[in-house]
Amino acid sequence: MKFENTTILITGVAGFIGFYLAKQILESNDSTVSIIGVDNVNSYYESSLKENRISLLQKISLENENGQFTFVKCSIANKLEIDEIFVKYKPSIVVNLAAQAGVRYSISNPDAYIESNVVGFFNILEACRHSYDKGQKGVEHLVYASSSSVYGSNEKVPYSTEDKVDNPVSLYAATKKSNELFAHSYSKLYGIPSTGLRFFTVYGPMGRPDMAYFSFTNNIVKGKKIQLFNNGEMFRDFTYIDDIVAGIINVMKKSPEPTSDGVKYKVYNIGNNQPESLFNFVETLEKCLIAEGIISEPVEKEFLPMQPGDVYQTYADVDDLVRDFGFKPNTSLEEGLSRFVKWYKQYYLQ
Ligand SMILES: NC(=O)c1ccc[n+]([C@@H]2O[C@H](COP(=O)([O-])OP(=O)(O)OC[C@H]3O[C@@H](n4cnc5c(N)ncnc54)[C@H](O)[C@@H]3O)[C@@H](O)[C@H]2O)c1
């Protein structure tokens, strides 16, 4: 998909989703597209993975006929630096993916969530607001990451953006819901067109080592038994990274239509619309590891009770996405996990 003469700011660009989004845009556009990538490259998980992602983006942008990439190492919680970036580069599309992710980590490390997800997001909104100062064209569309975790223990499935989500079960979820509320007020008050995206368990090559599919793989490869919470009876709408990126790019290109009270504000789910049990997920992962010759047989499983902050299931209603963009994630779990395992083998085991 083409963006012409566009400057796009992507925060969290060294992260899993930010990296693939920037990569896809750089590879499918010429040098009239410029990506300004921001990330503080923190050590929540192995920072070498983040540094490798940035190096890959820099390499791609140096190749002929690709978009340009500029990396700025900074925290979105640093208001002064964020303001300077907006003044210097004047992005027309902003994609805010920088955040402290993870549900379980938020139980013991709440400060990190307030700093990046609340203060940081507020700084992005303020910078968008001031981008219109003195009659400048400013930001045409702010797209930001929310999360399926806002649905908490919602019992109705599939989860719809029409559902009431006022009962978060983790601070992480509360910060993501607050982002949607902040964005609504800024869209209403200052006319910033904004779209929030509730991602559902994103996985894939070069993904996040803190997520279950990755740590399961680490343990299975070492022959260690793996722990399945709620006895493996948990359901997740696992969504392959390429589908997430395609969804974000579709959304970036079209700022939301005004609501009945004139606010250019929208929230979408992006999920696979096909929940899988954790138990089936692990079985599929083991099959892929066996197919690649990494293990010869399934490992022992330890069945444990539910963990605080965890939810029983996630299941995305993606009707709005289909209606507005004709798009729906479609990568099967077998295909997605097989690609992940091939990458894992080449990155860690060869
Ligand atoms: N991966 C998923 O399953 C999933 C699901 C729902 C929502 N999300 C959301 O999508 C976004 C991207 O997630 P991801 O999986 O790529 O996570 P990630 O942790 O790989 O990427 C986030 C990036 O943001 C950076 N970052 C964190 N705080 C920052 C700060 N204050 N300033 C600048 N950079 C900062 C990190 O260094 C990291 O590189 C996040 O907002 C996350 O909450 C992800």
mmCIF file of C-alpha atoms and ligand atoms in Angstrom:
data_model
loop_
_atom_site.group_PDB
_atom_site.id
_atom_site.type_symbol
_atom_site.label_atom_id
_atom_site.label_comp_id
_atom_site.label_asym_id
_atom_site.label_seq_id
_atom_site.Cartn_x
_atom_site.Cartn_y
_atom_site.Cartn_z
ATOM 1 C CA MET A 1 0.000 0.000 0.000
ATOM 2 C CA LYS A 2 1.376 3.373 -1.045
ATOM 3 C CA PHE A 3 1.878 6.502 1.017
ATOM 4 C CA GLU A 4 3.142 9.413 -1.098
ATOM 5 C CA ASN A 5 5.071 12.408 0.264
ATOM 6 C CA THR A 6 4.109 11.427 3.776
ATOM 7 C CA THR A 7 6.012 11.736 7.037
ATOM 8 C CA ILE A 8 4.931 9.055 9.483
ATOM 9 C CA LEU A 9 5.949 9.024 13.137
ATOM 10 C CA ILE A 10 5.974 5.541 14.674
ATOM 11 C CA THR A 11 6.650 5.273 18.405
ATOM 12 C CA GLY A 12 7.742 1.916 19.792
ATOM 13 C CA VAL A 13 9.492 1.268 16.471
ATOM 14 C CA ALA A 14 12.060 -1.068 18.057
ATOM 15 C CA GLY A 15 9.180 -3.143 19.382
ATOM 16 C CA PHE A 16 7.599 -6.176 17.758
ATOM 17 C CA ILE A 17 4.626 -4.512 16.054
ATOM 18 C CA GLY A 18 6.359 -1.164 15.407
ATOM 19 C CA PHE A 19 9.240 -2.886 13.644
ATOM 20 C CA TYR A 20 7.025 -4.866 11.266
ATOM 21 C CA LEU A 21 4.853 -1.855 10.550
ATOM 22 C CA ALA A 22 7.877 0.299 9.662
ATOM 23 C CA LYS A 23 9.406 -2.543 7.621
ATOM 24 C CA GLN A 24 6.248 -3.053 5.579
ATOM 25 C CA ILE A 25 5.881 0.682 4.864
ATOM 26 C CA LEU A 26 9.572 1.126 3.959
ATOM 27 C CA GLU A 27 9.566 -1.874 1.643
ATOM 28 C CA SER A 28 6.399 -0.942 -0.217
ATOM 29 C CA ASN A 29 7.077 2.761 -0.666
ATOM 30 C CA ASP A 30 9.658 4.956 -2.360
ATOM 31 C CA SER A 31 11.790 7.690 -0.826
ATOM 32 C CA THR A 32 8.900 10.175 -0.773
ATOM 33 C CA VAL A 33 7.837 8.372 2.396
ATOM 34 C CA SER A 34 9.722 9.171 5.517
ATOM 35 C CA ILE A 35 9.401 7.259 8.776
ATOM 36 C CA ILE A 36 10.561 8.843 11.996
ATOM 37 C CA GLY A 37 10.909 6.006 14.483
ATOM 38 C CA VAL A 38 11.016 6.691 18.216
ATOM 39 C CA ASP A 39 11.841 4.175 20.947
ATOM 40 C CA ASN A 40 13.656 4.278 24.291
ATOM 41 C CA VAL A 41 14.936 0.698 23.684
ATOM 42 C CA ASN A 42 14.264 -0.260 27.299
ATOM 43 C CA SER A 43 15.313 -3.583 28.743
ATOM 44 C CA TYR A 44 11.878 -4.992 29.625
ATOM 45 C CA TYR A 45 12.945 -7.863 27.350
ATOM 46 C CA GLU A 46 16.262 -8.537 25.612
ATOM 47 C CA SER A 47 17.310 -5.205 24.119
ATOM 48 C CA SER A 48 19.541 -6.923 21.515
ATOM 49 C CA LEU A 49 16.337 -8.005 19.754
ATOM 50 C CA LYS A 50 15.214 -4.357 19.650
ATOM 51 C CA GLU A 51 18.628 -3.183 18.435
ATOM 52 C CA ASN A 52 18.600 -5.822 15.688
ATOM 53 C CA ARG A 53 15.165 -4.647 14.552
ATOM 54 C CA ILE A 54 16.431 -1.041 14.290
ATOM 55 C CA SER A 55 19.534 -2.155 12.337
ATOM 56 C CA LEU A 56 17.314 -4.065 9.903
ATOM 57 C CA LEU A 57 15.125 -0.995 9.337
ATOM 58 C CA GLN A 58 18.191 1.181 8.745
ATOM 59 C CA LYS A 59 19.499 -1.347 6.237
ATOM 60 C CA ILE A 60 16.176 -1.561 4.379
ATOM 61 C CA SER A 61 15.931 2.220 4.112
ATOM 62 C CA LEU A 62 19.422 2.404 2.587
ATOM 63 C CA GLU A 63 18.435 0.018 -0.188
ATOM 64 C CA ASN A 64 17.318 1.625 -3.446
ATOM 65 C CA GLU A 65 13.709 2.627 -3.973
ATOM 66 C CA ASN A 66 12.670 2.200 -0.354
ATOM 67 C CA GLY A 67 11.261 4.786 2.041
ATOM 68 C CA GLN A 68 13.546 6.735 4.359
ATOM 69 C CA PHE A 69 13.978 5.841 8.014
ATOM 70 C CA THR A 70 15.267 8.060 10.821
ATOM 71 C CA PHE A 71 15.620 6.612 14.306
ATOM 72 C CA VAL A 72 15.418 8.832 17.397
ATOM 73 C CA LYS A 73 16.176 7.172 20.725
ATOM 74 C CA CYS A 74 13.962 8.870 23.278
ATOM 75 C CA SER A 75 11.150 8.242 25.715
ATOM 76 C CA ILE A 76 7.643 9.424 24.915
ATOM 77 C CA ALA A 77 7.500 10.385 28.598
ATOM 78 C CA ASN A 78 10.026 13.152 27.807
ATOM 79 C CA LYS A 79 7.706 15.985 26.791
ATOM 80 C CA LEU A 80 10.455 18.331 25.658
ATOM 81 C CA GLU A 81 12.021 15.807 23.284
ATOM 82 C CA ILE A 82 8.658 14.696 21.890
ATOM 83 C CA ASP A 83 7.672 18.318 21.212
ATOM 84 C CA GLU A 84 11.000 18.879 19.432
ATOM 85 C CA ILE A 85 10.455 15.813 17.238
ATOM 86 C CA PHE A 86 7.011 17.047 16.173
ATOM 87 C CA VAL A 87 8.330 20.554 15.438
ATOM 88 C CA LYS A 88 11.326 19.250 13.493
ATOM 89 C CA TYR A 89 9.686 16.507 11.404
ATOM 90 C CA LYS A 90 6.031 17.628 11.201
ATOM 91 C CA PRO A 91 4.502 14.150 10.857
ATOM 92 C CA SER A 92 1.120 13.940 9.135
ATOM 93 C CA ILE A 93 0.388 10.445 10.470
ATOM 94 C CA VAL A 94 1.318 9.393 14.009
ATOM 95 C CA VAL A 95 1.185 5.755 15.122
ATOM 96 C CA ASN A 96 1.701 5.411 18.867
ATOM 97 C CA LEU A 97 2.796 1.871 19.702
ATOM 98 C CA ALA A 98 5.275 2.724 22.468
ATOM 99 C CA ALA A 99 3.973 1.413 25.759
ATOM 100 C CA GLN A 100 4.843 -0.742 28.680
ATOM 101 C CA ALA A 101 3.175 -3.957 27.562
ATOM 102 C CA GLY A 102 2.329 -7.097 29.505
ATOM 103 C CA VAL A 103 -0.403 -7.865 32.012
ATOM 104 C CA ARG A 104 1.517 -9.780 34.668
ATOM 105 C CA TYR A 105 4.416 -7.260 34.869
ATOM 106 C CA SER A 106 1.913 -4.513 35.693
ATOM 107 C CA ILE A 107 1.115 -6.228 38.986
ATOM 108 C CA SER A 108 4.646 -5.740 40.352
ATOM 109 C CA ASN A 109 5.805 -2.724 38.290
ATOM 110 C CA PRO A 110 2.918 -0.258 38.052
ATOM 111 C CA ASP A 111 5.144 2.842 37.724
ATOM 112 C CA ALA A 112 6.393 1.823 34.276
ATOM 113 C CA TYR A 113 2.773 1.773 33.014
ATOM 114 C CA ILE A 114 1.924 5.223 34.325
ATOM 115 C CA GLU A 115 5.133 6.669 32.856
ATOM 116 C CA SER A 116 4.880 5.264 29.331
ATOM 117 C CA ASN A 117 1.192 4.561 28.852
ATOM 118 C CA VAL A 118 -0.316 7.533 30.661
ATOM 119 C CA VAL A 119 2.278 10.341 30.748
ATOM 120 C CA GLY A 120 3.807 9.243 27.435
ATOM 121 C CA PHE A 121 0.476 9.009 25.647
ATOM 122 C CA PHE A 122 -0.582 12.383 27.045
ATOM 123 C CA ASN A 123 2.627 13.907 25.609
ATOM 124 C CA ILE A 124 1.774 12.465 22.187
ATOM 125 C CA LEU A 125 -1.719 13.960 22.361
ATOM 126 C CA GLU A 126 -0.351 17.363 23.406
ATOM 127 C CA ALA A 127 2.202 17.311 20.584
ATOM 128 C CA CYS A 128 -0.599 16.453 18.119
ATOM 129 C CA ARG A 129 -2.681 19.342 19.481
ATOM 130 C CA HIS A 130 0.170 21.839 19.048
ATOM 131 C CA SER A 131 0.893 20.567 15.546
ATOM 132 C CA TYR A 132 -2.036 22.803 14.418
ATOM 133 C CA ASP A 133 -0.565 25.954 16.017
ATOM 134 C CA LYS A 134 -0.301 29.030 13.787
ATOM 135 C CA GLY A 135 -2.578 27.510 11.162
ATOM 136 C CA GLN A 136 -0.256 24.611 10.322
ATOM 137 C CA LYS A 137 -1.756 21.545 8.620
ATOM 138 C CA GLY A 138 -0.587 19.382 11.511
ATOM 139 C CA VAL A 139 -1.359 15.748 12.261
ATOM 140 C CA GLU A 140 -4.009 14.303 9.953
ATOM 141 C CA HIS A 141 -4.469 11.029 11.795
ATOM 142 C CA LEU A 142 -3.371 9.639 15.151
ATOM 143 C CA VAL A 143 -3.506 5.846 15.345
ATOM 144 C CA TYR A 144 -2.676 4.265 18.716
ATOM 145 C CA ALA A 145 -2.460 0.831 20.275
ATOM 146 C CA SER A 146 -5.104 -0.197 22.726
ATOM 147 C CA SER A 147 -5.580 -3.808 23.761
ATOM 148 C CA SER A 148 -8.034 -6.677 24.014
ATOM 149 C CA SER A 149 -7.262 -6.611 27.741
ATOM 150 C CA VAL A 150 -9.715 -3.685 28.117
ATOM 151 C CA TYR A 151 -12.474 -6.318 27.898
ATOM 152 C CA GLY A 152 -11.376 -7.722 31.268
ATOM 153 C CA SER A 153 -13.588 -10.606 32.268
ATOM 154 C CA ASN A 154 -16.276 -9.813 29.693
ATOM 155 C CA GLU A 155 -18.528 -12.849 29.490
ATOM 156 C CA LYS A 156 -20.260 -11.964 26.239
ATOM 157 C CA VAL A 157 -18.420 -13.175 23.148
ATOM 158 C CA PRO A 158 -17.256 -12.150 20.674
ATOM 159 C CA TYR A 159 -15.966 -8.918 22.223
ATOM 160 C CA SER A 160 -17.443 -5.899 20.519
ATOM 161 C CA THR A 161 -16.250 -2.295 20.719
ATOM 162 C CA GLU A 162 -19.865 -1.554 21.718
ATOM 163 C CA ASP A 163 -19.431 -3.572 24.944
ATOM 164 C CA LYS A 164 -19.077 -1.709 28.219
ATOM 165 C CA VAL A 165 -15.454 -1.974 29.372
ATOM 166 C CA ASP A 166 -15.389 -0.223 32.725
ATOM 167 C CA ASN A 167 -14.043 -3.055 34.847
ATOM 168 C CA PRO A 168 -10.349 -3.585 34.015
ATOM 169 C CA VAL A 169 -8.669 -6.492 35.787
ATOM 170 C CA SER A 170 -5.114 -5.131 35.466
ATOM 171 C CA LEU A 171 -3.452 -1.723 35.582
ATOM 172 C CA TYR A 172 -2.207 -2.387 32.047
ATOM 173 C CA ALA A 173 -5.813 -2.681 30.854
ATOM 174 C CA ALA A 174 -6.768 0.453 32.799
ATOM 175 C CA THR A 175 -4.011 2.465 31.077
ATOM 176 C CA LYS A 176 -5.116 1.232 27.648
ATOM 177 C CA LYS A 177 -8.745 2.139 28.323
ATOM 178 C CA SER A 178 -7.586 5.528 29.608
ATOM 179 C CA ASN A 179 -5.794 6.084 26.285
ATOM 180 C CA GLU A 180 -9.121 5.682 24.494
ATOM 181 C CA LEU A 181 -10.780 8.157 26.871
ATOM 182 C CA PHE A 182 -7.936 10.687 26.550
ATOM 183 C CA ALA A 183 -8.027 10.341 22.757
ATOM 184 C CA HIS A 184 -11.768 10.953 22.680
ATOM 185 C CA SER A 185 -11.446 14.172 24.658
ATOM 186 C CA TYR A 186 -8.601 15.424 22.438
ATOM 187 C CA SER A 187 -10.484 14.500 19.262
ATOM 188 C CA LYS A 188 -13.532 16.347 20.561
ATOM 189 C CA LEU A 189 -11.716 19.431 21.901
ATOM 190 C CA TYR A 190 -8.966 19.924 19.338
ATOM 191 C CA GLY A 191 -10.217 18.065 16.286
ATOM 192 C CA ILE A 192 -7.426 15.447 16.205
ATOM 193 C CA PRO A 193 -8.724 12.542 14.076
ATOM 194 C CA SER A 194 -7.888 9.463 16.142
ATOM 195 C CA THR A 195 -8.279 5.700 15.830
ATOM 196 C CA GLY A 196 -7.565 3.258 18.639
ATOM 197 C CA LEU A 197 -6.778 -0.367 17.838
ATOM 198 C CA ARG A 198 -7.488 -3.131 20.315
ATOM 199 C CA PHE A 199 -4.951 -5.809 19.358
ATOM 200 C CA PHE A 200 -5.591 -9.430 20.305
ATOM 201 C CA THR A 201 -2.526 -11.562 21.325
ATOM 202 C CA VAL A 202 -0.103 -10.830 18.508
ATOM 203 C CA TYR A 203 2.538 -13.450 17.668
ATOM 204 C CA GLY A 204 5.122 -14.138 14.997
ATOM 205 C CA PRO A 205 8.828 -14.249 14.086
ATOM 206 C CA MET A 206 11.064 -11.809 15.979
ATOM 207 C CA GLY A 207 8.226 -11.397 18.462
ATOM 208 C CA ARG A 208 8.191 -10.661 22.172
ATOM 209 C CA PRO A 209 10.149 -13.023 24.448
ATOM 210 C CA ASP A 210 7.906 -12.095 27.397
ATOM 211 C CA MET A 211 4.830 -13.606 25.739
ATOM 212 C CA ALA A 212 3.670 -17.138 26.475
ATOM 213 C CA TYR A 213 4.272 -18.621 22.992
ATOM 214 C CA PHE A 214 7.895 -17.448 23.162
ATOM 215 C CA SER A 215 8.621 -18.594 26.718
ATOM 216 C CA PHE A 216 6.866 -21.914 26.001
ATOM 217 C CA THR A 217 9.211 -22.355 23.049
ATOM 218 C CA ASN A 218 12.273 -21.515 25.168
ATOM 219 C CA ASN A 219 11.220 -24.072 27.750
ATOM 220 C CA ILE A 220 10.221 -26.772 25.272
ATOM 221 C CA VAL A 221 13.558 -26.403 23.461
ATOM 222 C CA LYS A 222 15.389 -26.848 26.789
ATOM 223 C CA GLY A 223 13.275 -29.938 27.522
ATOM 224 C CA LYS A 224 11.709 -28.199 30.543
ATOM 225 C CA LYS A 225 8.112 -28.877 31.451
ATOM 226 C CA ILE A 226 5.735 -26.051 30.630
ATOM 227 C CA GLN A 227 3.149 -24.473 32.877
ATOM 228 C CA LEU A 228 -0.419 -24.119 31.634
ATOM 229 C CA PHE A 229 -2.577 -21.853 33.742
ATOM 230 C CA ASN A 230 -6.230 -22.634 34.396
ATOM 231 C CA ASN A 231 -5.306 -26.187 33.294
ATOM 232 C CA GLY A 232 -4.837 -24.992 29.699
ATOM 233 C CA GLU A 233 -8.529 -24.031 29.633
ATOM 234 C CA MET A 234 -7.953 -20.468 28.466
ATOM 235 C CA PHE A 235 -8.884 -19.190 25.034
ATOM 236 C CA ARG A 236 -7.015 -16.580 23.049
ATOM 237 C CA ASP A 237 -7.660 -14.980 19.701
ATOM 238 C CA PHE A 238 -4.048 -15.390 18.517
ATOM 239 C CA THR A 239 -3.378 -12.918 15.719
ATOM 240 C CA TYR A 240 -0.459 -13.226 13.320
ATOM 241 C CA ILE A 241 1.790 -10.169 13.014
ATOM 242 C CA ASP A 242 1.279 -9.716 9.229
ATOM 243 C CA ASP A 243 -2.482 -9.464 9.782
ATOM 244 C CA ILE A 244 -1.974 -6.828 12.486
ATOM 245 C CA VAL A 245 0.306 -4.803 10.221
ATOM 246 C CA ALA A 246 -2.130 -5.025 7.290
ATOM 247 C CA GLY A 247 -4.902 -3.862 9.626
ATOM 248 C CA ILE A 248 -2.878 -0.906 10.929
ATOM 249 C CA ILE A 249 -1.929 0.212 7.401
ATOM 250 C CA ASN A 250 -5.556 0.035 6.238
ATOM 251 C CA VAL A 251 -6.595 2.158 9.196
ATOM 252 C CA MET A 252 -3.735 4.681 8.851
ATOM 253 C CA LYS A 253 -4.883 5.586 5.345
ATOM 254 C CA LYS A 254 -8.380 6.600 6.337
ATOM 255 C CA SER A 255 -9.069 8.926 9.255
ATOM 256 C CA PRO A 256 -12.423 8.254 10.930
ATOM 257 C CA GLU A 257 -15.695 9.749 9.748
ATOM 258 C CA PRO A 258 -17.137 12.194 12.305
ATOM 259 C CA THR A 259 -19.546 10.630 14.806
ATOM 260 C CA SER A 260 -23.073 12.066 15.130
ATOM 261 C CA ASP A 261 -21.698 14.753 17.467
ATOM 262 C CA GLY A 262 -18.928 15.618 15.033
ATOM 263 C CA VAL A 263 -15.971 13.833 16.679
ATOM 264 C CA LYS A 264 -13.451 12.124 14.409
ATOM 265 C CA TYR A 265 -12.877 9.205 16.740
ATOM 266 C CA LYS A 266 -13.056 5.444 16.311
ATOM 267 C CA VAL A 267 -11.917 2.249 18.018
ATOM 268 C CA TYR A 268 -11.542 -1.122 16.236
ATOM 269 C CA ASN A 269 -10.715 -4.638 17.330
ATOM 270 C CA ILE A 270 -7.983 -6.358 15.342
ATOM 271 C CA GLY A 271 -8.067 -10.044 16.182
ATOM 272 C CA ASN A 272 -8.227 -13.364 14.428
ATOM 273 C CA ASN A 273 -11.915 -13.853 15.249
ATOM 274 C CA GLN A 274 -11.145 -17.502 16.004
ATOM 275 C CA PRO A 275 -10.132 -18.255 19.616
ATOM 276 C CA GLU A 276 -7.930 -21.271 20.316
ATOM 277 C CA SER A 277 -7.453 -23.011 23.640
ATOM 278 C CA LEU A 278 -4.037 -22.648 25.190
ATOM 279 C CA PHE A 279 -3.785 -26.432 25.178
ATOM 280 C CA ASN A 280 -4.347 -26.666 21.384
ATOM 281 C CA PHE A 281 -1.989 -23.777 20.890
ATOM 282 C CA VAL A 282 0.820 -25.618 22.702
ATOM 283 C CA GLU A 283 0.101 -28.835 20.803
ATOM 284 C CA THR A 284 0.355 -26.971 17.488
ATOM 285 C CA LEU A 285 3.580 -25.309 18.634
ATOM 286 C CA GLU A 286 5.043 -28.707 19.546
ATOM 287 C CA LYS A 287 4.065 -30.135 16.145
ATOM 288 C CA CYS A 288 5.890 -27.244 14.439
ATOM 289 C CA LEU A 289 8.979 -27.797 16.626
ATOM 290 C CA ILE A 290 8.939 -31.509 15.799
ATOM 291 C CA ALA A 291 8.509 -30.751 12.063
ATOM 292 C CA GLU A 292 11.618 -28.536 12.203
ATOM 293 C CA GLY A 293 13.583 -31.281 13.974
ATOM 294 C CA ILE A 294 14.046 -29.117 17.091
ATOM 295 C CA ILE A 295 12.436 -31.631 19.461
ATOM 296 C CA SER A 296 11.453 -35.240 18.925
ATOM 297 C CA GLU A 297 8.425 -35.507 21.221
ATOM 298 C CA PRO A 298 6.037 -33.295 23.247
ATOM 299 C CA VAL A 299 7.245 -32.157 26.703
ATOM 300 C CA GLU A 300 5.613 -32.623 30.095
ATOM 301 C CA LYS A 301 2.902 -30.106 31.055
ATOM 302 C CA GLU A 302 2.234 -28.751 34.528
ATOM 303 C CA PHE A 303 -1.368 -27.658 35.053
ATOM 304 C CA LEU A 304 -1.805 -24.665 37.380
ATOM 305 C CA PRO A 305 -4.670 -22.445 38.561
ATOM 306 C CA MET A 306 -5.564 -19.089 36.997
ATOM 307 C CA GLN A 307 -3.098 -16.205 37.621
ATOM 308 C CA PRO A 308 -4.101 -12.762 38.929
ATOM 309 C CA GLY A 309 -4.794 -10.322 36.091
ATOM 310 C CA ASP A 310 -5.356 -13.098 33.525
ATOM 311 C CA VAL A 311 -8.645 -13.465 31.692
ATOM 312 C CA TYR A 312 -10.410 -16.686 30.672
ATOM 313 C CA GLN A 313 -10.826 -15.848 27.017
ATOM 314 C CA THR A 314 -10.421 -13.232 24.306
ATOM 315 C CA TYR A 315 -12.447 -13.266 21.103
ATOM 316 C CA ALA A 316 -12.604 -10.332 18.680
ATOM 317 C CA ASP A 317 -15.681 -9.162 16.862
ATOM 318 C CA VAL A 318 -14.168 -7.676 13.690
ATOM 319 C CA ASP A 319 -17.385 -6.738 11.846
ATOM 320 C CA ASP A 320 -16.514 -3.003 11.919
ATOM 321 C CA LEU A 321 -13.109 -3.682 10.395
ATOM 322 C CA VAL A 322 -14.685 -5.770 7.636
ATOM 323 C CA ARG A 323 -17.389 -3.155 6.983
ATOM 324 C CA ASP A 324 -15.033 -0.141 6.892
ATOM 325 C CA PHE A 325 -11.961 -1.681 5.244
ATOM 326 C CA GLY A 326 -13.042 -4.993 3.728
ATOM 327 C CA PHE A 327 -10.293 -6.537 5.827
ATOM 328 C CA LYS A 328 -10.077 -9.400 8.285
ATOM 329 C CA PRO A 329 -7.051 -11.311 9.676
ATOM 330 C CA ASN A 330 -6.738 -14.674 7.960
ATOM 331 C CA THR A 331 -3.459 -16.394 8.855
ATOM 332 C CA SER A 332 -4.044 -19.817 10.415
ATOM 333 C CA LEU A 333 -2.377 -20.764 13.680
ATOM 334 C CA GLU A 334 -0.511 -23.633 11.943
ATOM 335 C CA GLU A 335 0.917 -21.278 9.318
ATOM 336 C CA GLY A 336 1.782 -18.496 11.795
ATOM 337 C CA LEU A 337 3.429 -20.782 14.349
ATOM 338 C CA SER A 338 5.351 -22.607 11.653
ATOM 339 C CA ARG A 339 6.833 -19.275 10.499
ATOM 340 C CA PHE A 340 7.667 -18.366 14.093
ATOM 341 C CA VAL A 341 9.420 -21.686 14.704
ATOM 342 C CA LYS A 342 11.451 -21.415 11.466
ATOM 343 C CA TRP A 343 12.619 -17.957 12.549
ATOM 344 C CA TYR A 344 13.376 -19.133 16.108
ATOM 345 C CA LYS A 345 15.514 -21.990 14.779
ATOM 346 C CA GLN A 346 17.519 -19.724 12.528
ATOM 347 C CA TYR A 347 17.902 -16.902 15.120
ATOM 348 C CA TYR A 348 18.724 -18.897 18.250
ATOM 349 C CA LEU A 349 19.732 -22.396 17.271
ATOM 350 C CA GLN A 350 22.014 -22.093 14.225
HETATM 351 N N1 LIG B 1 1.793 -7.867 21.125
HETATM 352 C C1 LIG B 1 0.537 -7.983 21.580
HETATM 353 O O1 LIG B 1 0.010 -9.092 21.701
HETATM 354 C C2 LIG B 1 -0.259 -6.760 21.943
HETATM 355 C C3 LIG B 1 -1.613 -6.939 22.289
HETATM 356 C C4 LIG B 1 -2.374 -5.837 22.637
HETATM 357 C C5 LIG B 1 -1.804 -4.572 22.618
HETATM 358 N N2 LIG B 1 -0.496 -4.416 22.294
HETATM 359 C C6 LIG B 1 0.060 -3.056 22.302
HETATM 360 O O2 LIG B 1 0.680 -2.811 21.049
HETATM 361 C C7 LIG B 1 1.803 -1.942 21.226
HETATM 362 C C8 LIG B 1 3.046 -2.590 20.655
HETATM 363 O O3 LIG B 1 3.251 -3.816 21.318
HETATM 364 P P1 LIG B 1 4.446 -4.792 21.009
HETATM 365 O O4 LIG B 1 3.939 -6.175 21.144
HETATM 366 O O5 LIG B 1 5.150 -4.375 19.780
HETATM 367 O O6 LIG B 1 5.344 -4.506 22.297
HETATM 368 P P2 LIG B 1 6.914 -4.237 22.419
HETATM 369 O O7 LIG B 1 7.198 -4.207 23.884
HETATM 370 O O8 LIG B 1 7.673 -5.181 21.570
HETATM 371 O O9 LIG B 1 7.043 -2.785 21.801
HETATM 372 C C9 LIG B 1 6.866 -1.601 22.532
HETATM 373 C C10 LIG B 1 8.096 -0.740 22.295
HETATM 374 O O10 LIG B 1 7.886 0.495 22.974
HETATM 375 C C11 LIG B 1 9.092 0.879 23.572
HETATM 376 N N3 LIG B 1 8.766 1.754 24.700
HETATM 377 C C12 LIG B 1 8.196 1.423 25.877
HETATM 378 N N4 LIG B 1 8.051 2.517 26.650
HETATM 379 C C13 LIG B 1 8.526 3.562 25.909
HETATM 380 C C14 LIG B 1 8.658 4.941 26.145
HETATM 381 N N5 LIG B 1 8.286 5.491 27.307
HETATM 382 N N6 LIG B 1 9.170 5.724 25.158
HETATM 383 C C15 LIG B 1 9.570 5.197 23.983
HETATM 384 N N7 LIG B 1 9.504 3.879 23.715
HETATM 385 C C16 LIG B 1 8.979 3.077 24.665
HETATM 386 C C17 LIG B 1 9.770 -0.399 24.002
HETATM 387 O O11 LIG B 1 11.192 -0.251 24.114
HETATM 388 C C18 LIG B 1 9.382 -1.339 22.868
HETATM 389 O O12 LIG B 1 10.381 -1.383 21.873
HETATM 390 C C19 LIG B 1 1.877 -1.656 22.716
HETATM 391 O O13 LIG B 1 1.215 -0.453 22.976
HETATM 392 C C20 LIG B 1 1.124 -2.810 23.344
HETATM 393 O O14 LIG B 1 0.579 -2.459 24.597
HETATM 394 C C21 LIG B 1 0.293 -5.479 21.945
#
